[in-house]
Coordinates of C-alpha atoms in Angstrom, one line a residue:
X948 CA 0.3 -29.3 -29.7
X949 CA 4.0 -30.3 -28.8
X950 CA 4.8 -27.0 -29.3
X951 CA 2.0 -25.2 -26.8
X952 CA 3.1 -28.2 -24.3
X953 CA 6.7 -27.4 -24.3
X954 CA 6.2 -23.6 -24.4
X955 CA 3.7 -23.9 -21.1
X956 CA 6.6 -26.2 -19.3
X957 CA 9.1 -23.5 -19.7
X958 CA 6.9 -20.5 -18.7
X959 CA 6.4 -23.2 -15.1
X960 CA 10.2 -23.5 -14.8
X961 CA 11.1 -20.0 -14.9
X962 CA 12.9 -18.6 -12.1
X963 CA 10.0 -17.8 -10.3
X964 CA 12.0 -13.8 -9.9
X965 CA 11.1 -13.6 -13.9
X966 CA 8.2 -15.0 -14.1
X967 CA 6.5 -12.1 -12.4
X968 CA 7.7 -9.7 -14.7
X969 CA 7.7 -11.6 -18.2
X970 CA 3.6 -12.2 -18.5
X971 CA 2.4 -12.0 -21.9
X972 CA 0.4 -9.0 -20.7
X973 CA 2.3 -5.8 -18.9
X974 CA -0.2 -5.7 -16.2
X975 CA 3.1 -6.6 -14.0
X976 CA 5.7 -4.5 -15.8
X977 CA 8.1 -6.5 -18.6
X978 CA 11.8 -7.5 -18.1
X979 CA 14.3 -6.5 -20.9
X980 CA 17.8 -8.5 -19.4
X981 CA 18.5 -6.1 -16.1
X982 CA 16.1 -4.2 -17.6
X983 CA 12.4 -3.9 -15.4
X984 CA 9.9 -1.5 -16.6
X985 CA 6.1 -0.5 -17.1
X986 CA 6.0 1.8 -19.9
X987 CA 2.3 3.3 -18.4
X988 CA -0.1 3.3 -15.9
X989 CA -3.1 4.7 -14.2
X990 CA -3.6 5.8 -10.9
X991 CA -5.6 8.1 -8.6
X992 CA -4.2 11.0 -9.8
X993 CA -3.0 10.2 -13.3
X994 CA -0.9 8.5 -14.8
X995 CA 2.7 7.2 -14.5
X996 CA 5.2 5.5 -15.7
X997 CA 7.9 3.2 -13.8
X998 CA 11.5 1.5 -14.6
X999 CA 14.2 -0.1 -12.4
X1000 CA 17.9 -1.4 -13.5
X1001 CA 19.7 -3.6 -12.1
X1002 CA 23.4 -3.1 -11.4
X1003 CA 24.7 -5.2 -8.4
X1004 CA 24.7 -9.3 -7.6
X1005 CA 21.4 -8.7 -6.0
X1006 CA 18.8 -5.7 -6.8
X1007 CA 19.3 -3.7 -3.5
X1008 CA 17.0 -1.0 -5.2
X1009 CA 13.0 -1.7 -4.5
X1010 CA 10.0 0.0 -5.1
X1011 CA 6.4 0.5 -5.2
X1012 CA 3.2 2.7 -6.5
X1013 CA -0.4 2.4 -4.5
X1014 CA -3.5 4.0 -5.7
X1015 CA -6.5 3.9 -4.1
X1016 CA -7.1 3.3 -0.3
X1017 CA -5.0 4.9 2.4
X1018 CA -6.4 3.6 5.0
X1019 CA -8.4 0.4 6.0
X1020 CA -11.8 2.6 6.7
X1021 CA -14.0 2.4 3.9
X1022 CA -14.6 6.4 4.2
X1023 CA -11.4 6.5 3.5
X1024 CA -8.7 8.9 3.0
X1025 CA -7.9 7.9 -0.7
X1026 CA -5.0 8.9 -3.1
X1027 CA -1.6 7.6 -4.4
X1028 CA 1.6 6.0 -2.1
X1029 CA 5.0 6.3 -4.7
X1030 CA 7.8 4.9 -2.6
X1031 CA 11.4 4.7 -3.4
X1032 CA 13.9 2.3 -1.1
X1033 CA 17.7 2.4 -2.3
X1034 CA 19.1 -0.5 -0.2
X1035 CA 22.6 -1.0 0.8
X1036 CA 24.8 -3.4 2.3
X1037 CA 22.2 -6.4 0.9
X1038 CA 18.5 -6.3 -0.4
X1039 CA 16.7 -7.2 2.8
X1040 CA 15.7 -4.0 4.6
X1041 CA 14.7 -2.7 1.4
X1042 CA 12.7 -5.5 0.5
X1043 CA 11.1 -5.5 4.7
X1044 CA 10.0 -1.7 3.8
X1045 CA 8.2 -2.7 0.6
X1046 CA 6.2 -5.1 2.5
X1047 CA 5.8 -3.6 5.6
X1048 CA 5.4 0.3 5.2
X1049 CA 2.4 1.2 3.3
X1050 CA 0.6 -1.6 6.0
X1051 CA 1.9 1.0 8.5
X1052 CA 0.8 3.4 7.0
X1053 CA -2.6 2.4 6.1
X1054 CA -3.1 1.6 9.8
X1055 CA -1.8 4.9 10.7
X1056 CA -3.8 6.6 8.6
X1057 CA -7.0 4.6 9.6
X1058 CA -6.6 5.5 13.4
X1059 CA -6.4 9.2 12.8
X1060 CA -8.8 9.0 10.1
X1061 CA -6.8 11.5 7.9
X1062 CA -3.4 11.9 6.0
X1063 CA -1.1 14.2 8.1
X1064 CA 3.0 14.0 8.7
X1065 CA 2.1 12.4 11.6
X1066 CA 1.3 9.5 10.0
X1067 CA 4.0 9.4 7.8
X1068 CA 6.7 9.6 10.8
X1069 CA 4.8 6.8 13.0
X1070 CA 4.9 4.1 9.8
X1071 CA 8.6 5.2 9.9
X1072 CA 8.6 4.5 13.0
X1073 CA 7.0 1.2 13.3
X1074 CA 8.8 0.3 10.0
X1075 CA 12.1 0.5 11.7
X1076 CA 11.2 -1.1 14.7
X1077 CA 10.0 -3.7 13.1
X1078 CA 13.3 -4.4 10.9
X1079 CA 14.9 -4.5 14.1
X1080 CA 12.9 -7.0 15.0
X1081 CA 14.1 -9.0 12.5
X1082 CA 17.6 -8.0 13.2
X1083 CA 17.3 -9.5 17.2
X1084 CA 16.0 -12.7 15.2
X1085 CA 18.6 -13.1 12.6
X1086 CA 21.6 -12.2 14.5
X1087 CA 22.3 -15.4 16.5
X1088 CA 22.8 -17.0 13.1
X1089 CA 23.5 -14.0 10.0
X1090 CA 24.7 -11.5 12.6
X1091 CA 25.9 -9.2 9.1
X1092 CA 22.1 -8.4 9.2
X1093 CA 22.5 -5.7 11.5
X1094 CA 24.9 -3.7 8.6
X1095 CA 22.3 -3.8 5.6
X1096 CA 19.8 -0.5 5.5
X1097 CA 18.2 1.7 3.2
X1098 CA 17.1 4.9 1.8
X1099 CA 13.7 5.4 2.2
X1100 CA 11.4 8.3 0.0
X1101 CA 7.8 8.3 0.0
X1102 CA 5.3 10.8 -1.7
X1103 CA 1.5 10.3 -1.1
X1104 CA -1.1 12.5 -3.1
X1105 CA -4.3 13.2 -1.2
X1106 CA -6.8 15.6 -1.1
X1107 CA -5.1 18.0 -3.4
X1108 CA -2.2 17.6 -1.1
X1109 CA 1.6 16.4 -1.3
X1110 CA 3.0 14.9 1.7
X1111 CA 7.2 13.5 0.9
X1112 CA 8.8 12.3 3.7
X1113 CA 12.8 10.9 3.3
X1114 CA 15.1 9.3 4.9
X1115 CA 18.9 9.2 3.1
X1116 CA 19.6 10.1 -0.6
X1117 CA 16.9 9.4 -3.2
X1118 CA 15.1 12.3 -4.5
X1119 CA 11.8 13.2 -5.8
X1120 CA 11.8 16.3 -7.9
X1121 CA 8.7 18.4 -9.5
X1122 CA 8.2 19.7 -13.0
X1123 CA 6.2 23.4 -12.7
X1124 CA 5.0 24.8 -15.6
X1125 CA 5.7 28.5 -15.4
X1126 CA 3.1 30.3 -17.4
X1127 CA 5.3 33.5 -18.4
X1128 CA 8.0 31.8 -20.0
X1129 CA 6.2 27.9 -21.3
X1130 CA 9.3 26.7 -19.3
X1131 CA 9.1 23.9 -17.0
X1132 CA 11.1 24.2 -14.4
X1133 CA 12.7 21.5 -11.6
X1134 CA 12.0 22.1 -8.2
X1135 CA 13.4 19.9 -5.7
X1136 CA 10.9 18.7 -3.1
X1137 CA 13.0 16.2 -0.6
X1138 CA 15.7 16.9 1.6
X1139 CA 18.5 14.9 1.1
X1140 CA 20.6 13.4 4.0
X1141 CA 24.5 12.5 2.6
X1142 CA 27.7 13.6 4.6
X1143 CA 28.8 14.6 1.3
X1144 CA 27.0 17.9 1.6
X1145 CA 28.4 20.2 3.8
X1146 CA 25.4 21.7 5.8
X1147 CA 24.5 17.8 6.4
X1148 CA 27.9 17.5 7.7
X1149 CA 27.6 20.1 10.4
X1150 CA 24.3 19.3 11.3
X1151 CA 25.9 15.7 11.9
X1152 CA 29.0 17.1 13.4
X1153 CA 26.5 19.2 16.1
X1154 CA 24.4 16.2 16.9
X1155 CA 27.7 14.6 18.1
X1156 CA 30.1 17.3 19.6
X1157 CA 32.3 15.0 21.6
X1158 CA 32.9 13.0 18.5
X1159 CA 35.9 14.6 16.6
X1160 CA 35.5 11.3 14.1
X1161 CA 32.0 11.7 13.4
X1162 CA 32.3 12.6 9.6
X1163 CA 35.5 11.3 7.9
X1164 CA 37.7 12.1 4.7
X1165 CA 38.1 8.6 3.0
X1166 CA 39.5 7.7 -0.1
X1167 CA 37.8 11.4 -0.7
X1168 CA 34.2 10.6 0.1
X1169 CA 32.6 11.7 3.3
X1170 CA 31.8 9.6 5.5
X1171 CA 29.9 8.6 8.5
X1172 CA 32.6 7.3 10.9
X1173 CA 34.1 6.5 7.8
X1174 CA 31.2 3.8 6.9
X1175 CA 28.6 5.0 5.0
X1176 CA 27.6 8.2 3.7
X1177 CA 23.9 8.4 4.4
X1178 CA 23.5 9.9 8.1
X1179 CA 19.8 8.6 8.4
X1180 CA 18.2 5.3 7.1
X1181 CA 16.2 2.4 7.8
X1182 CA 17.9 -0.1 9.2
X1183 CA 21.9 -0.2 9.7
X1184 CA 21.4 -1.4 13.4
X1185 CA 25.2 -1.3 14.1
X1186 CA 24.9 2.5 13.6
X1187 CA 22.2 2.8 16.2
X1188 CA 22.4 -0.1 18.7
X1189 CA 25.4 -0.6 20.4
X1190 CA 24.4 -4.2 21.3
X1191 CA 25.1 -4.9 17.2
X1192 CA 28.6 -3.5 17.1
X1193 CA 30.3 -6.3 18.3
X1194 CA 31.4 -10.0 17.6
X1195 CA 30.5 -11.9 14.9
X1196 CA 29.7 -8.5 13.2
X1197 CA 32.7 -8.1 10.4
X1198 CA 35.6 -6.2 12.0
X1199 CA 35.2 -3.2 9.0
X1200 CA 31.9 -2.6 10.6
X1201 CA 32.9 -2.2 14.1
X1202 CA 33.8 0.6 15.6
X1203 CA 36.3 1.2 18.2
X1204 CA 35.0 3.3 20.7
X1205 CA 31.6 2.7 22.3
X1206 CA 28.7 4.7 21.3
X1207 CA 26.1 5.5 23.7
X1208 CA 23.5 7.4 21.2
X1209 CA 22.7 6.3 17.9
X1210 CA 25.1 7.5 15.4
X1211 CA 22.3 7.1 12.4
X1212 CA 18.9 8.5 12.3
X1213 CA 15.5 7.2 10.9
X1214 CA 13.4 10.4 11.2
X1215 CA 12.3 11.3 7.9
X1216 CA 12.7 15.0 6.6
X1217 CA 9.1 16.1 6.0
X1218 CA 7.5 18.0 3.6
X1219 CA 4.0 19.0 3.1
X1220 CA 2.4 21.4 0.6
X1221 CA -0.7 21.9 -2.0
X1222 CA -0.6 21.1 -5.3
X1223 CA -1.4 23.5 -7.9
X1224 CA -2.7 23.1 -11.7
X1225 CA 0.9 24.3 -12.7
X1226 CA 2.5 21.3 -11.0
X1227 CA 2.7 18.6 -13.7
X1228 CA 4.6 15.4 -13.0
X1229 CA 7.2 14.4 -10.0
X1230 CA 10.4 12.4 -10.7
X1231 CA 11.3 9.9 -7.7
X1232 CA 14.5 8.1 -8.1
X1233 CA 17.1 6.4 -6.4
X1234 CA 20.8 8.4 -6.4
X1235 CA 21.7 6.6 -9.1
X1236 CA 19.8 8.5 -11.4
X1237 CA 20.6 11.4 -10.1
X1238 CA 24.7 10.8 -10.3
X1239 CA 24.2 11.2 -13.9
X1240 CA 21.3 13.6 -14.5
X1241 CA 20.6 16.9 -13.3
X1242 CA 17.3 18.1 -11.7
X1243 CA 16.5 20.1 -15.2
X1244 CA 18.1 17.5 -17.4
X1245 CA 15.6 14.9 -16.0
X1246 CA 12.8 17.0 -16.2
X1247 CA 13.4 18.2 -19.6
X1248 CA 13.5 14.4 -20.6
X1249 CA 10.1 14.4 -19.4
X1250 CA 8.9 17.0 -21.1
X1251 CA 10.3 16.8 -24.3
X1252 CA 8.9 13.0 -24.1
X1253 CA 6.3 10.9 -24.6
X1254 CA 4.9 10.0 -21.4
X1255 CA 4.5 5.9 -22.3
X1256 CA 7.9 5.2 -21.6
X1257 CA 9.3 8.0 -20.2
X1258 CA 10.6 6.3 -17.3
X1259 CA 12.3 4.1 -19.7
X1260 CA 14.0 7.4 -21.3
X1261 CA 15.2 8.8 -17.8
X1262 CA 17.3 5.1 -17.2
X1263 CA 18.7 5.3 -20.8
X1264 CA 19.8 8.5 -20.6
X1265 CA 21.6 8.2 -17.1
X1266 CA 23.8 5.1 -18.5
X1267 CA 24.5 7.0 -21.6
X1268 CA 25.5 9.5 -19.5
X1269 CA 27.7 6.5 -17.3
X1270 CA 29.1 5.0 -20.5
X1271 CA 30.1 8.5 -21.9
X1272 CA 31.8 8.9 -18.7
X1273 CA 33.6 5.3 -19.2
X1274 CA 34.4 6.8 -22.8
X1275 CA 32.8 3.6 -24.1
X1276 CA 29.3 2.8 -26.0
X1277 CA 26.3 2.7 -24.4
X1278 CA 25.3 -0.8 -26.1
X1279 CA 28.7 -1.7 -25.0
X1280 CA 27.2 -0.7 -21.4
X1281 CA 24.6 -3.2 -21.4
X1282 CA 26.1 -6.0 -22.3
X1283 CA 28.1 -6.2 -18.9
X1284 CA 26.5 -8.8 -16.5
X1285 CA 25.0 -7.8 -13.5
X1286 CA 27.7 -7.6 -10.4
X1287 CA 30.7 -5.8 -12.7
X1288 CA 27.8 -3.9 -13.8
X1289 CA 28.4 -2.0 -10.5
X1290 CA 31.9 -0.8 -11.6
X1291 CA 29.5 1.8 -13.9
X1292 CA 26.7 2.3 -12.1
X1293 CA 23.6 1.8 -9.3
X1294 CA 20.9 0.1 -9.2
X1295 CA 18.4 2.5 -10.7
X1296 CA 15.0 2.9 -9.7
X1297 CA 12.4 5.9 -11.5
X1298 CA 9.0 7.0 -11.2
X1299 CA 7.1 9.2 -12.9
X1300 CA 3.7 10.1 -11.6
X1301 CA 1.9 12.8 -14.1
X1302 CA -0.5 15.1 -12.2
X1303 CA -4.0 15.8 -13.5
X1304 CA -5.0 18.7 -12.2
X1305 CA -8.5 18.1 -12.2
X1306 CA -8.4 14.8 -10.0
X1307 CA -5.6 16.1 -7.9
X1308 CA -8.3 19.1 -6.7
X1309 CA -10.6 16.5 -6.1
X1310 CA -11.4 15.6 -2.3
X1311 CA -9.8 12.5 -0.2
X1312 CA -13.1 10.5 -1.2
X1313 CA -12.1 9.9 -4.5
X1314 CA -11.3 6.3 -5.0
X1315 CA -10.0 6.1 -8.7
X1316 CA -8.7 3.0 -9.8
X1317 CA -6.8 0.8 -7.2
X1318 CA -3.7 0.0 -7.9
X1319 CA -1.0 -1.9 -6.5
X1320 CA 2.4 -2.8 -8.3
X1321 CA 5.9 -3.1 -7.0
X1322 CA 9.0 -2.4 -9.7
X1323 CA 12.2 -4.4 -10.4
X1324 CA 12.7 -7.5 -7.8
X1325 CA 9.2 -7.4 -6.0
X1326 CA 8.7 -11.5 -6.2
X1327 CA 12.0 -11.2 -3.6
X1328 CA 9.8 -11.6 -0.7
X1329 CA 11.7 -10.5 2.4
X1330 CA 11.7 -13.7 4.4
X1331 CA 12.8 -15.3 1.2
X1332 CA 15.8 -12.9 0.4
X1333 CA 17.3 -13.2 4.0
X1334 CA 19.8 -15.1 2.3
X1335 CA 23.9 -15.0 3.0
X1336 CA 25.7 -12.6 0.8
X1337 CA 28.9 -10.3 1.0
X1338 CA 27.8 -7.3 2.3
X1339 CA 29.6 -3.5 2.1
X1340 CA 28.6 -0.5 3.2
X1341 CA 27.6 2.0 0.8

């Protein structure tokens, strides 16, 4: 009895960041030290299969899967929401989009009555303008608010359709089966939005032709006025309001000269196709993933892989891959805390979503099993994580 008592007072006066995670059942997902994952799952669609790591002070990466509703109409549209939201500079914008962007886009998608890339853009929209919100609020007292932002990918599976829409570096990839060979093959579906590709760089560098400092060499990285290397995000209001780019705002984050257009976007690249019985998982992950791993290499993973746990495998094999680079031992690897964890690699963040063909063909009116479950450090609510912290641009 002693025992049960003492077992049931320690399971209360967990850090209440754990607690989510370490249930008895792995309804939730299970924590393994930096370690969040959820081996398998069911949704809409199929099934899936999730897993964050944890490399910095504070887990910048967040996430989140939605099956079921797409709307608030009870006709409707249904289907599956992955998002992907690799924050920088602190956790809270990523942490504002996992609360606040499937909300917009429910309500979206409820006024229109439909799924379209309209929807997506106006709940990136709103999304934005509603972290900016927060920024206006928080700057007379944490004005370093205005220099944290985020990646943002999002894929949504309805009606035999795949709408991805992205802002910044993340990636969601798809493995195709290609009948003459038995190969499986990686096709990228997002665009990616880093100064360190060159055609991102011009694109940048046309935006802004009166700006000969627009991209810059540093330390041999590209980029973005020498800041940050994504050129569109959520957030990073110093980028794109001019009224933020001032005192008490860190001198390393203001700039000079006066900018009279934003210098960062939050349009998402768009991308909308149908989905065919071939098509038979998509990868979404953070860049940390894919700094180790190539588009094949993960998909091959997958394939050659059990599905429970696969998105388990993908994380494993990326800090093998980051230890190897270290010339070190991967179990070596995870014994380093959290913070100098960084010095070796990202925060992490993969989905897996498997694709059954025959519920994918299936119309918007199928409801499935709803499903809602947010990866790695969802209990960070993001009232409660606008907290100080050192922040640095990415």
């Amino acid at each position: 009895m002693l025992v049960t008592l003492m077992n049931l007072l320690r399971a209360c006066w967990r850090p209440s960041s754990n607690r989510h995670a370490r249930t008895g059942s792995d309804a939730a997902g299970r924590q393994d030290g930096l370690l969040w994952y959820k081996d398998t799952g069911q949704h809409v669609n199929g099934e899936f299969s999730m897993a964050v790591v944890q490399a910095n002070n504070l887990l910048e990466d967040q996430c989140q899967i939605e099956s079921g509703p797409l709307s608030f109409l009870d006709s409707g549209p249904y289907g599956t929401f992955v998002g992907v939201y690799d924050g920088h500079g602190g956790p809270e914008t990523a942490c504002y989009i996992n609360d606040h962007l499937f909300q917009n886009l429910k309500r979206f998608a409820s006024e229109q009555n439909s799924m379209s890339a309209d929807v997506l853009k106006k709940a990136y929209e709103a999304t934005e303008d509603g972290f900016f919100s927060v920024v206006t609020k928080q700057w007379p007292v944490k004005p370093q608010i205005a220099a944290v932002g985020s990646c943002c990918l999002v894929g949504v599976i309805c009606g035999g359709m795949l709408y991805v829409a992205n802002v910044g570096d993340s990636r969601v990839v798809l493995g195709r089966h290609v009948k003459a060979t038995g190969e499986v093959l990686a096709v990228q579906l997002s665009a990616e939005h880093n100064v360190s590709i060159e055609s991102v760089r011009k694109e940048l560098q046309s935006m802004h032709p009166d700006d000969r400092h627009i991209v810059v060499l540093k330390h041999n990285v590209w980029r973005v006025k020498g800041l940050i290397q994504v050129c569109r995000s959520i957030g990073d209001a110093y980028l794109k309001k001019q009224e933020f780019n001032r005192e008490p705002l860190y001198a390393k984050f203001r700039l000079r000269e006066p900018f009279h257009k934003p210098i960062l976007s939050s349009e998402p690249s768009i991308c909308v196709q149908p989905l065919q019985p071939h098509d038979q998982f998509l990868i979404f992950a953070s860049d940390g993933l894919w700094e180790h791993l190539t588009n094949q290499e993960a998909v091959d993973i997958v394939c050659s892989s059990p599905r429970n746990g696969c998105a388990r495998k993908l994380i494993r094999a990326a800090l093998q891959a980051a230890a190897k680079k270290r010339e070190m031992r991967y179990s070596d690897l995870k014994k380093i805390d959290r913070g100098v964890r960084r010095h070796f690699h990202d925060d992490i963040t993969v989905i897996v979503v498997f694709l059954d063909s025959s519920l994918v063909s299936r119309a918007s009116t199928n409801r499935g099993p709803a499903l809602s479950l947010r990866g790695g450090g969802a209990s960070m609510r993001s009232n409660a994580s606008m907290r100080s912290n050192t922040l640095t641009p990415t």
